[in-house]
Amino acid sequence: MNKTVALITDFGLKDHYVGVMKGRILKELGDLNFNFINLIDITHEIPPYNIRKGAITLYFSYKYFPTGTIFLVVVDPGVGTERKAIVVKTKDYIFVGPDNGIFTLIYEENPDFLAFEIIEEKILKPPYSETFHGRDLFAPIVAYILNEKPLEEISVPLSKNNVNKIEFLFPEKTSRGLKLSIWDIDHFGNLITNFHKSMIKHKFKIFVNKKEVPLIKSYGYAKKGEIVALFGSEGLLEIAIREGSAFEVLQNPDIEIIWEE
Amino acid sequence: MNKTVALITDFGLKDHYVGVMKGRILKELGDLNFNFINLIDITHEIPPYNIRKGAITLYFSYKYFPTGTIFLVVVDPGVGTERKAIVVKTKDYIFVGPDNGIFTLIYEENPDFLAFEIIEEKILKPPYSETFHGRDLFAPIVAYILNEKPLEEISVPLSKNNVNKIEFLFPEKTSRGLKLSIWDIDHFGNLITNFHKSMIKHKFKIFVNKKEVPLIKSYGYAKKGEIVALFGSEGLLEIAIREGSAFEVLQNPDIEIIWEE
Amino acid sequence: MNKTVALITDFGLKDHYVGVMKGRILKELGDLNFNFINLIDITHEIPPYNIRKGAITLYFSYKYFPTGTIFLVVVDPGVGTERKAIVVKTKDYIFVGPDNGIFTLIYEENPDFLAFEIIEEKILKPPYSETFHGRDLFAPIVAYILNEKPLEEISVPLSKNNVNKIEFLFPEKTSRGLKLSIWDIDHFGNLITNFHKSMIKHKFKIFVNKKEVPLIKSYGYAKKGEIVALFGSEGLLEIAIREGSAFEVLQNPDIEIIWEE
């Protein structure tokens, strides 16, 4: 059977860390029990230690992967401390990483999730590193799961109430509408807000720094240099400038939704 | 059978876009009809919306891939507008992407190409995004082709005269030789001109900003810091500085070929 | 059988070079004699021509890969000159690259290595490039080895004394301890010194710019902004600042080990 492992880290691509983590997965696997595995990079450019950005990136990505995909997510400022290593199972997917809130949005979208705390001493083989658990702890966990070994032998169940979560801001109500926050800035400089199209109640106008901007269907409908709003590929309202960077021009603008009467 | 999919985009590696597009290809594929696929990144660092650079990168790359490789090329400023999604077939390869000229140099080198316009509503499954056709349109097309389903069921033939092309500058004749333009700047800062070694007619000298520079066989023959010319790996004349960046030092210099008497 | 090829280059990810080198490996392989191969990127962001950094990166990585992995390492300022192309075999691994010292630390850790000089004209097929041996020379060598063809038909043995090496600094003795040098700076800005934990003889203190810094177990035990020392994932002493960049703050500091009485 073909298996997919998808990776999110803050390791960057300059160093050897990502490659070594993949090497270790393959080394632990051996040639048994699988036909081949697809190691797919989602991104390794999460800003260092930015758990929030890692959580959003995972949230925007996971649904598009094949059923059974294992997500290895290592943004881990607490590496080597008492923070837990966990495995989270939803109906369709498996998630492996530190218990620092990185899976918050997975919990929100999959309330029936199951969580397991890894018993580290069952996985860490000396000499192991206290600073590179991606290689020495998380990669072997992924290989263990790929080898279809029983999770209960290396973990204990963790109650839903005991997993760590981080806070995500949702739009704030104002007298006439909603004040939005920026959740993310993408490679093109588009400002991705926290307003999801499922939150639309009435007709509305969009204001950026108190000026109305048009809501367009896609980037191609904007004039070059024009500030526009559109619902992006994840259903979130984005502020964009065609063939330019909204972030460079606007930085962190006021963004407001005004419901029309 | 092993199959290769090679990818060129302007998505960058900071965001989740590339990973999600790959995930979607694998998800649509399922486990059927193939042994495994190699997903090979050519580059995802095409400058945003730079169709020209995407076209050159594809042109420099495709011949070195196995017969049957599918090239997925998404540099798509017109995403979500009326621009067509196309599949182009040459004797050895298949190309998938927007009809915005990105395949211009493929058409030039393969005049017997066949082009097909995708009927988008046969591929796009709601809810789809108008801003991320890499994931929602092009990835499923690639999976459809990998699954060896009949292209005629999702497309109509497109006449060779109706595909979009962009212009590529060729060297300009001067009284004594040729004035060259820069087609590309690589990672090392080498300036890659539009003079191909097949254009050599006589003995010639090379002038950069009116000063003659030596034509050497390879970088290793230059002195550190010396400005030199050489025919690069694609047969195009490059201006280079050994262990330095010609682009940083020279920016956009005058480059001339003078035929010798 | 599954096979792994791990890659280190200074090609960067902006250009098509890495993708084309991989494409060429797959093209030369054909579908024969293997089930599938894993092409794993260790890094392509070695600073241009920095053989030393390439050697360190390889050294930090190779042991974590499956037995039989082929390492293709192309940091090659002498491309196209008389420098040799070599294959190095150790008990568990195979290394392919230029003979410019990039394998120095492999030789040190594996004194029983065997080296082979490639007879270039047996591999280079016209038209080949003098500037892109990654594609035209090294990729076909890797494919040749993957195809399990006999190495003696394309190479001659090279004596251990005739391989090129580069120098690596080890800690300098001072009156009271050791003066360290920095071998590497990682993505997080951590300063990786040349002091390996196997060099510990007595209890010791660590001084950075004459001020003592604490030795901690892992990053998570530091206070935000504090300068600390710890043994990193490769067993080398690192100077780090939690959630900050030691390199940005300290640049190239004096680092000293003082043995305690």
GROMACS .gro file of C-alpha atoms in nm, chain B residues 109-211:
model
  103
  370GLU     CA    1   1.096   2.344  -3.024
  371ASN     CA    2   0.813   2.101  -3.093
  372PRO     CA    3   0.613   2.233  -3.390
  373ASP     CA    4   0.415   1.908  -3.403
  374PHE     CA    5   0.265   1.968  -3.059
  375LEU     CA    6  -0.103   1.904  -2.993
  376ALA     CA    7  -0.302   2.133  -2.763
  377PHE     CA    8  -0.625   2.066  -2.575
  378GLU     CA    9  -0.849   2.309  -2.393
  379ILE     CA   10  -0.978   2.165  -2.066
  380ILE     CA   11  -1.355   2.191  -2.011
  381GLU     CA   12  -1.320   2.328  -1.660
  382GLU     CA   13  -1.660   2.218  -1.530
  383LYS     CA   14  -1.565   1.855  -1.596
  384ILE     CA   15  -1.281   1.885  -1.344
  385LEU     CA   16  -1.365   2.154  -1.088
  386LYS     CA   17  -1.565   1.999  -0.806
  387PRO     CA   18  -1.752   2.232  -0.571
  388PRO     CA   19  -1.654   2.383  -0.339
  389TYR     CA   20  -1.362   2.495  -0.548
  390SER     CA   21  -1.155   2.809  -0.528
  391GLU     CA   22  -1.127   3.079  -0.793
  392THR     CA   23  -0.781   3.169  -0.665
  393PHE     CA   24  -0.607   2.834  -0.630
  394HIS     CA   25  -0.647   2.645  -0.955
  395GLY     CA   26  -0.315   2.470  -0.887
  396ARG     CA   27  -0.500   2.269  -0.627
  397ASP     CA   28  -0.854   2.258  -0.762
  398LEU     CA   29  -0.807   2.242  -1.139
  399PHE     CA   30  -0.451   2.159  -1.245
  400ALA     CA   31  -0.373   1.892  -0.981
  401PRO     CA   32  -0.688   1.694  -1.069
  402ILE     CA   33  -0.601   1.720  -1.441
  403VAL     CA   34  -0.258   1.570  -1.369
  404ALA     CA   35  -0.416   1.290  -1.164
  405TYR     CA   36  -0.666   1.227  -1.445
  406ILE     CA   37  -0.381   1.187  -1.696
  407LEU     CA   38  -0.178   0.969  -1.456
  408ASN     CA   39  -0.484   0.748  -1.421
  409GLU     CA   40  -0.475   0.705  -1.802
  410LYS     CA   41  -0.828   0.826  -1.849
  411PRO     CA   42  -0.922   0.959  -2.196
  412LEU     CA   43  -0.831   1.323  -2.243
  413GLU     CA   44  -1.111   1.376  -2.499
  414GLU     CA   45  -1.370   1.338  -2.224
  415ILE     CA   46  -1.248   1.647  -2.041
  416SER     CA   47  -1.115   1.862  -2.326
  417VAL     CA   48  -1.159   1.988  -2.681
  418PRO     CA   49  -0.875   2.017  -2.931
  419LEU     CA   50  -0.724   2.364  -2.958
  420SER     CA   51  -0.573   2.479  -3.287
  421LYS     CA   52  -0.198   2.553  -3.291
  422ASN     CA   53  -0.284   2.905  -3.404
  423ASN     CA   54  -0.503   2.967  -3.105
  424VAL     CA   55  -0.259   2.902  -2.823
  425ASN     CA   56  -0.121   3.212  -2.656
  426LYS     CA   57   0.247   3.296  -2.694
  427ILE     CA   58   0.481   3.553  -2.545
  428GLU     CA   59   0.770   3.721  -2.728
  429PHE     CA   60   1.127   3.619  -2.675
  430LEU     CA   61   1.398   3.863  -2.777
  431PHE     CA   62   1.671   3.729  -3.000
  432PRO     CA   63   2.007   3.904  -3.055
  433GLU     CA   64   1.989   4.230  -3.255
  434LYS     CA   65   2.215   4.281  -3.553
  435THR     CA   66   2.458   4.574  -3.528
  436SER     CA   67   2.708   4.703  -3.787
  437ARG     CA   68   2.981   4.473  -3.657
  438GLY     CA   69   2.804   4.196  -3.475
  439LEU     CA   70   2.518   4.138  -3.234
  440LYS     CA   71   2.375   4.319  -2.935
  441LEU     CA   72   2.268   4.064  -2.677
  442SER     CA   73   1.994   4.075  -2.414
  443ILE     CA   74   1.983   3.898  -2.080
  444TRP     CA   75   1.729   3.618  -2.068
  445ASP     CA   76   1.789   3.508  -1.715
  446ILE     CA   77   2.000   3.554  -1.401
  447ASP     CA   78   2.084   3.240  -1.208
  448HIS     CA   79   2.143   3.170  -0.840
  449PHE     CA   80   2.515   3.240  -0.873
  450GLY     CA   81   2.444   3.582  -1.031
  451ASN     CA   82   2.553   3.465  -1.376
  452LEU     CA   83   2.395   3.669  -1.658
  453ILE     CA   84   2.249   3.431  -1.914
  454THR     CA   85   2.223   3.595  -2.257
  455ASN     CA   86   2.012   3.515  -2.561
  456PHE     CA   87   2.317   3.409  -2.769
  457HIS     CA   88   2.315   3.033  -2.828
  458LYS     CA   89   2.629   2.859  -2.944
  459SER     CA   90   2.446   2.737  -3.254
  460MET     CA   91   2.440   3.105  -3.365
  461ILE     CA   92   2.819   3.118  -3.402
  462LYS     CA   93   2.905   3.197  -3.766
  463HIS     CA   94   3.266   3.323  -3.751
  464LYS     CA   95   3.535   3.379  -3.494
  465PHE     CA   96   3.415   3.648  -3.253
  466LYS     CA   97   3.508   3.863  -2.956
  467ILE     CA   98   3.283   3.944  -2.660
  468PHE     CA   99   3.253   4.293  -2.511
  469VAL     CA  100   3.090   4.378  -2.180
  470ASN     CA  101   3.042   4.752  -2.132
  471LYS     CA  102   3.284   4.806  -2.425
  472LYS     CA  103   3.563   4.599  -2.266
   0.00000   0.00000   0.00000
